[in-house]
Amino acid sequence: MTTAYTVAQFVDRNNIRLACDWAENNPNMADNMNHWRCVLKCDRRQMTFYFSQGYGIANDPDLESVLDCLASDASGYENARSFEEWADEYGYDTDSRKAERTYHAVAKQSAALKRVLGDDLYETLLWNTERY
């Protein structure tokens, strides 16, 4: 039997940290949002990525919410067997170059998250952590 953790418990148990600074833009998102350049750290490994929130969200990104979003994106990517399957699941047009760029950005981000956490923690975060 596998124990399910909350995102907060996962963060506490694995010494995960996050630093975010406001960014003028996010190369992967529309400009009508609040953008952040973030660094996620676990032990001595780290990843740098952009994170965006709608204008209606006034607070700075917090570690649990950001990690939850990263895990959600990664699990959707890992569940898809192809770009077409991923696009269909998320309502994208499979003929869209923008959708394909988004898919590749999610793939790259998921690989970076896996590298930072390591295989076991990555699997735990995606499949055995209760997310929002």
PDB file of C-alpha atoms in Angstrom:
ATOM      1  CA  MET A   1       0.000   0.000   0.000  1.00  0.00           C
ATOM      2  CA  THR A   2       1.330   3.419  -1.000  1.00  0.00           C
ATOM      3  CA  THR A   3       0.859   6.418   1.260  1.00  0.00           C
ATOM      4  CA  ALA A   4      -0.575   9.544  -0.355  1.00  0.00           C
ATOM      5  CA  TYR A   5       0.880  12.833   0.818  1.00  0.00           C
ATOM      6  CA  THR A   6      -0.403  16.353   0.444  1.00  0.00           C
ATOM      7  CA  VAL A   7       1.769  18.711  -1.589  1.00  0.00           C
ATOM      8  CA  ALA A   8       2.719  20.513   1.646  1.00  0.00           C
ATOM      9  CA  GLN A   9       3.840  17.220   3.249  1.00  0.00           C
ATOM     10  CA  PHE A  10       5.761  16.276   0.099  1.00  0.00           C
ATOM     11  CA  VAL A  11       7.570  19.640   0.206  1.00  0.00           C
ATOM     12  CA  ASP A  12       8.404  19.350   3.916  1.00  0.00           C
ATOM     13  CA  ARG A  13       9.643  15.759   3.698  1.00  0.00           C
ATOM     14  CA  ASN A  14      11.880  16.421   0.697  1.00  0.00           C
ATOM     15  CA  ASN A  15      13.430  19.811   1.469  1.00  0.00           C
ATOM     16  CA  ILE A  16      12.089  21.507  -1.649  1.00  0.00           C
ATOM     17  CA  ARG A  17      12.490  25.261  -2.007  1.00  0.00           C
ATOM     18  CA  LEU A  18      11.262  27.898  -4.446  1.00  0.00           C
ATOM     19  CA  ALA A  19      12.331  31.437  -5.286  1.00  0.00           C
ATOM     20  CA  CYS A  20      10.343  33.576  -7.731  1.00  0.00           C
ATOM     21  CA  ASP A  21      11.021  37.018  -9.175  1.00  0.00           C
ATOM     22  CA  TRP A  22       8.607  39.030 -11.272  1.00  0.00           C
ATOM     23  CA  ALA A  23       9.300  38.726 -14.998  1.00  0.00           C
ATOM     24  CA  GLU A  24       8.185  41.029 -17.780  1.00  0.00           C
ATOM     25  CA  ASN A  25       7.058  38.135 -19.930  1.00  0.00           C
ATOM     26  CA  ASN A  26       6.888  34.365 -20.265  1.00  0.00           C
ATOM     27  CA  PRO A  27       8.023  33.050 -23.645  1.00  0.00           C
ATOM     28  CA  ASN A  28       5.451  30.239 -23.355  1.00  0.00           C
ATOM     29  CA  MET A  29       2.378  32.307 -22.385  1.00  0.00           C
ATOM     30  CA  ALA A  30       0.257  35.264 -23.430  1.00  0.00           C
ATOM     31  CA  ASP A  31       1.175  38.698 -22.172  1.00  0.00           C
ATOM     32  CA  ASN A  32      -2.100  39.342 -20.357  1.00  0.00           C
ATOM     33  CA  MET A  33      -0.920  37.638 -17.163  1.00  0.00           C
ATOM     34  CA  ASN A  34       1.456  38.109 -14.231  1.00  0.00           C
ATOM     35  CA  HIS A  35       4.711  36.348 -15.051  1.00  0.00           C
ATOM     36  CA  TRP A  36       7.418  35.011 -12.761  1.00  0.00           C
ATOM     37  CA  ARG A  37      10.877  33.547 -13.283  1.00  0.00           C
ATOM     38  CA  CYS A  38      11.222  30.777 -10.707  1.00  0.00           C
ATOM     39  CA  VAL A  39      13.939  28.504  -9.403  1.00  0.00           C
ATOM     40  CA  LEU A  40      12.898  25.196  -7.810  1.00  0.00           C
ATOM     41  CA  LYS A  41      15.547  23.474  -5.695  1.00  0.00           C
ATOM     42  CA  CYS A  42      15.763  19.976  -4.272  1.00  0.00           C
ATOM     43  CA  ASP A  43      19.019  19.059  -2.562  1.00  0.00           C
ATOM     44  CA  ARG A  44      21.776  20.343  -4.857  1.00  0.00           C
ATOM     45  CA  ARG A  45      19.722  20.224  -8.042  1.00  0.00           C
ATOM     46  CA  GLN A  46      17.627  23.045  -9.416  1.00  0.00           C
ATOM     47  CA  MET A  47      15.499  24.043 -12.378  1.00  0.00           C
ATOM     48  CA  THR A  48      14.651  27.489 -13.697  1.00  0.00           C
ATOM     49  CA  PHE A  49      11.299  28.058 -15.388  1.00  0.00           C
ATOM     50  CA  TYR A  50       8.603  30.638 -16.019  1.00  0.00           C
ATOM     51  CA  PHE A  51       5.316  30.578 -14.159  1.00  0.00           C
ATOM     52  CA  SER A  52       2.286  32.705 -14.966  1.00  0.00           C
ATOM     53  CA  GLN A  53      -0.901  33.623 -13.122  1.00  0.00           C
ATOM     54  CA  GLY A  54      -3.953  35.572 -14.199  1.00  0.00           C
ATOM     55  CA  TYR A  55      -4.191  39.241 -13.259  1.00  0.00           C
ATOM     56  CA  GLY A  56      -6.928  38.388 -10.760  1.00  0.00           C
ATOM     57  CA  ILE A  57      -4.430  36.519  -8.562  1.00  0.00           C
ATOM     58  CA  ALA A  58      -2.828  39.240  -6.477  1.00  0.00           C
ATOM     59  CA  ASN A  59      -0.444  37.171  -4.355  1.00  0.00           C
ATOM     60  CA  ASP A  60       3.019  35.959  -5.290  1.00  0.00           C
ATOM     61  CA  PRO A  61       3.309  32.298  -6.295  1.00  0.00           C
ATOM     62  CA  ASP A  62       3.732  29.905  -3.370  1.00  0.00           C
ATOM     63  CA  LEU A  63       5.697  26.670  -3.441  1.00  0.00           C
ATOM     64  CA  GLU A  64       2.757  24.301  -3.009  1.00  0.00           C
ATOM     65  CA  SER A  65       0.676  25.914  -5.781  1.00  0.00           C
ATOM     66  CA  VAL A  66       3.581  26.078  -8.218  1.00  0.00           C
ATOM     67  CA  LEU A  67       4.615  22.481  -7.532  1.00  0.00           C
ATOM     68  CA  ASP A  68       0.988  21.399  -7.932  1.00  0.00           C
ATOM     69  CA  CYS A  69       0.862  23.080 -11.360  1.00  0.00           C
ATOM     70  CA  LEU A  70       4.159  21.502 -12.419  1.00  0.00           C
ATOM     71  CA  ALA A  71       2.898  18.082 -11.314  1.00  0.00           C
ATOM     72  CA  SER A  72      -0.407  18.552 -13.111  1.00  0.00           C
ATOM     73  CA  ASP A  73       1.343  19.477 -16.366  1.00  0.00           C
ATOM     74  CA  ALA A  74       3.816  16.608 -15.996  1.00  0.00           C
ATOM     75  CA  SER A  75       1.159  13.989 -15.247  1.00  0.00           C
ATOM     76  CA  GLY A  76      -0.836  15.053 -18.310  1.00  0.00           C
ATOM     77  CA  TYR A  77       2.300  14.783 -20.423  1.00  0.00           C
ATOM     78  CA  GLU A  78       3.265  11.398 -18.946  1.00  0.00           C
ATOM     79  CA  ASN A  79      -0.251  10.010 -19.505  1.00  0.00           C
ATOM     80  CA  ALA A  80      -0.297  10.899 -23.193  1.00  0.00           C
ATOM     81  CA  ARG A  81       1.197   8.479 -25.673  1.00  0.00           C
ATOM     82  CA  SER A  82       1.632  11.152 -28.349  1.00  0.00           C
ATOM     83  CA  PHE A  83       1.218  14.830 -29.131  1.00  0.00           C
ATOM     84  CA  GLU A  84      -2.116  14.054 -30.755  1.00  0.00           C
ATOM     85  CA  GLU A  85      -3.421  12.296 -27.654  1.00  0.00           C
ATOM     86  CA  TRP A  86      -2.189  15.114 -25.410  1.00  0.00           C
ATOM     87  CA  ALA A  87      -3.729  17.778 -27.668  1.00  0.00           C
ATOM     88  CA  ASP A  88      -7.041  15.946 -27.769  1.00  0.00           C
ATOM     89  CA  GLU A  89      -7.108  15.624 -23.978  1.00  0.00           C
ATOM     90  CA  TYR A  90      -6.530  19.361 -23.474  1.00  0.00           C
ATOM     91  CA  GLY A  91      -8.691  20.631 -26.332  1.00  0.00           C
ATOM     92  CA  TYR A  92      -5.899  21.752 -28.649  1.00  0.00           C
ATOM     93  CA  ASP A  93      -6.026  21.543 -32.428  1.00  0.00           C
ATOM     94  CA  THR A  94      -3.529  18.883 -33.536  1.00  0.00           C
ATOM     95  CA  ASP A  95      -2.719  21.006 -36.606  1.00  0.00           C
ATOM     96  CA  SER A  96      -1.702  23.992 -34.460  1.00  0.00           C
ATOM     97  CA  ARG A  97       1.977  24.870 -34.306  1.00  0.00           C
ATOM     98  CA  LYS A  98       1.267  26.822 -31.106  1.00  0.00           C
ATOM     99  CA  ALA A  99      -0.200  23.688 -29.516  1.00  0.00           C
ATOM    100  CA  GLU A 100       2.846  21.703 -30.605  1.00  0.00           C
ATOM    101  CA  ARG A 101       5.177  24.324 -29.066  1.00  0.00           C
ATOM    102  CA  THR A 102       3.170  24.131 -25.840  1.00  0.00           C
ATOM    103  CA  TYR A 103       3.454  20.336 -25.836  1.00  0.00           C
ATOM    104  CA  HIS A 104       7.228  20.517 -26.285  1.00  0.00           C
ATOM    105  CA  ALA A 105       7.517  23.161 -23.535  1.00  0.00           C
ATOM    106  CA  VAL A 106       5.599  20.864 -21.162  1.00  0.00           C
ATOM    107  CA  ALA A 107       7.813  17.926 -22.182  1.00  0.00           C
ATOM    108  CA  LYS A 108      10.969  19.938 -21.483  1.00  0.00           C
ATOM    109  CA  GLN A 109       9.608  21.215 -18.172  1.00  0.00           C
ATOM    110  CA  SER A 110       8.578  17.685 -17.121  1.00  0.00           C
ATOM    111  CA  ALA A 111      12.039  16.330 -17.910  1.00  0.00           C
ATOM    112  CA  ALA A 112      13.627  19.133 -15.853  1.00  0.00           C
ATOM    113  CA  LEU A 113      11.294  18.407 -12.928  1.00  0.00           C
ATOM    114  CA  LYS A 114      12.192  14.711 -13.108  1.00  0.00           C
ATOM    115  CA  ARG A 115      15.901  15.564 -13.185  1.00  0.00           C
ATOM    116  CA  VAL A 116      15.589  17.849 -10.126  1.00  0.00           C
ATOM    117  CA  LEU A 117      13.492  15.458  -8.047  1.00  0.00           C
ATOM    118  CA  GLY A 118      14.950  12.178  -9.250  1.00  0.00           C
ATOM    119  CA  ASP A 119      12.869   9.266 -10.521  1.00  0.00           C
ATOM    120  CA  ASP A 120      11.387   8.169  -7.183  1.00  0.00           C
ATOM    121  CA  LEU A 121      10.286  11.608  -5.950  1.00  0.00           C
ATOM    122  CA  TYR A 122       8.974  12.509  -9.412  1.00  0.00           C
ATOM    123  CA  GLU A 123       6.796   9.389  -9.442  1.00  0.00           C
ATOM    124  CA  THR A 124       5.645  10.069  -5.872  1.00  0.00           C
ATOM    125  CA  LEU A 125       4.718  13.661  -6.694  1.00  0.00           C
ATOM    126  CA  LEU A 126       2.784  12.732  -9.829  1.00  0.00           C
ATOM    127  CA  TRP A 127       0.987   9.600  -8.671  1.00  0.00           C
ATOM    128  CA  ASN A 128       0.984   9.479  -4.851  1.00  0.00           C
ATOM    129  CA  THR A 129       0.505  13.095  -3.823  1.00  0.00           C
ATOM    130  CA  GLU A 130      -2.914  14.623  -3.303  1.00  0.00           C
ATOM    131  CA  ARG A 131      -3.003  17.782  -5.319  1.00  0.00           C
ATOM    132  CA  TYR A 132      -5.414  20.718  -5.287  1.00  0.00           C
TER     133      TYR A 132
END
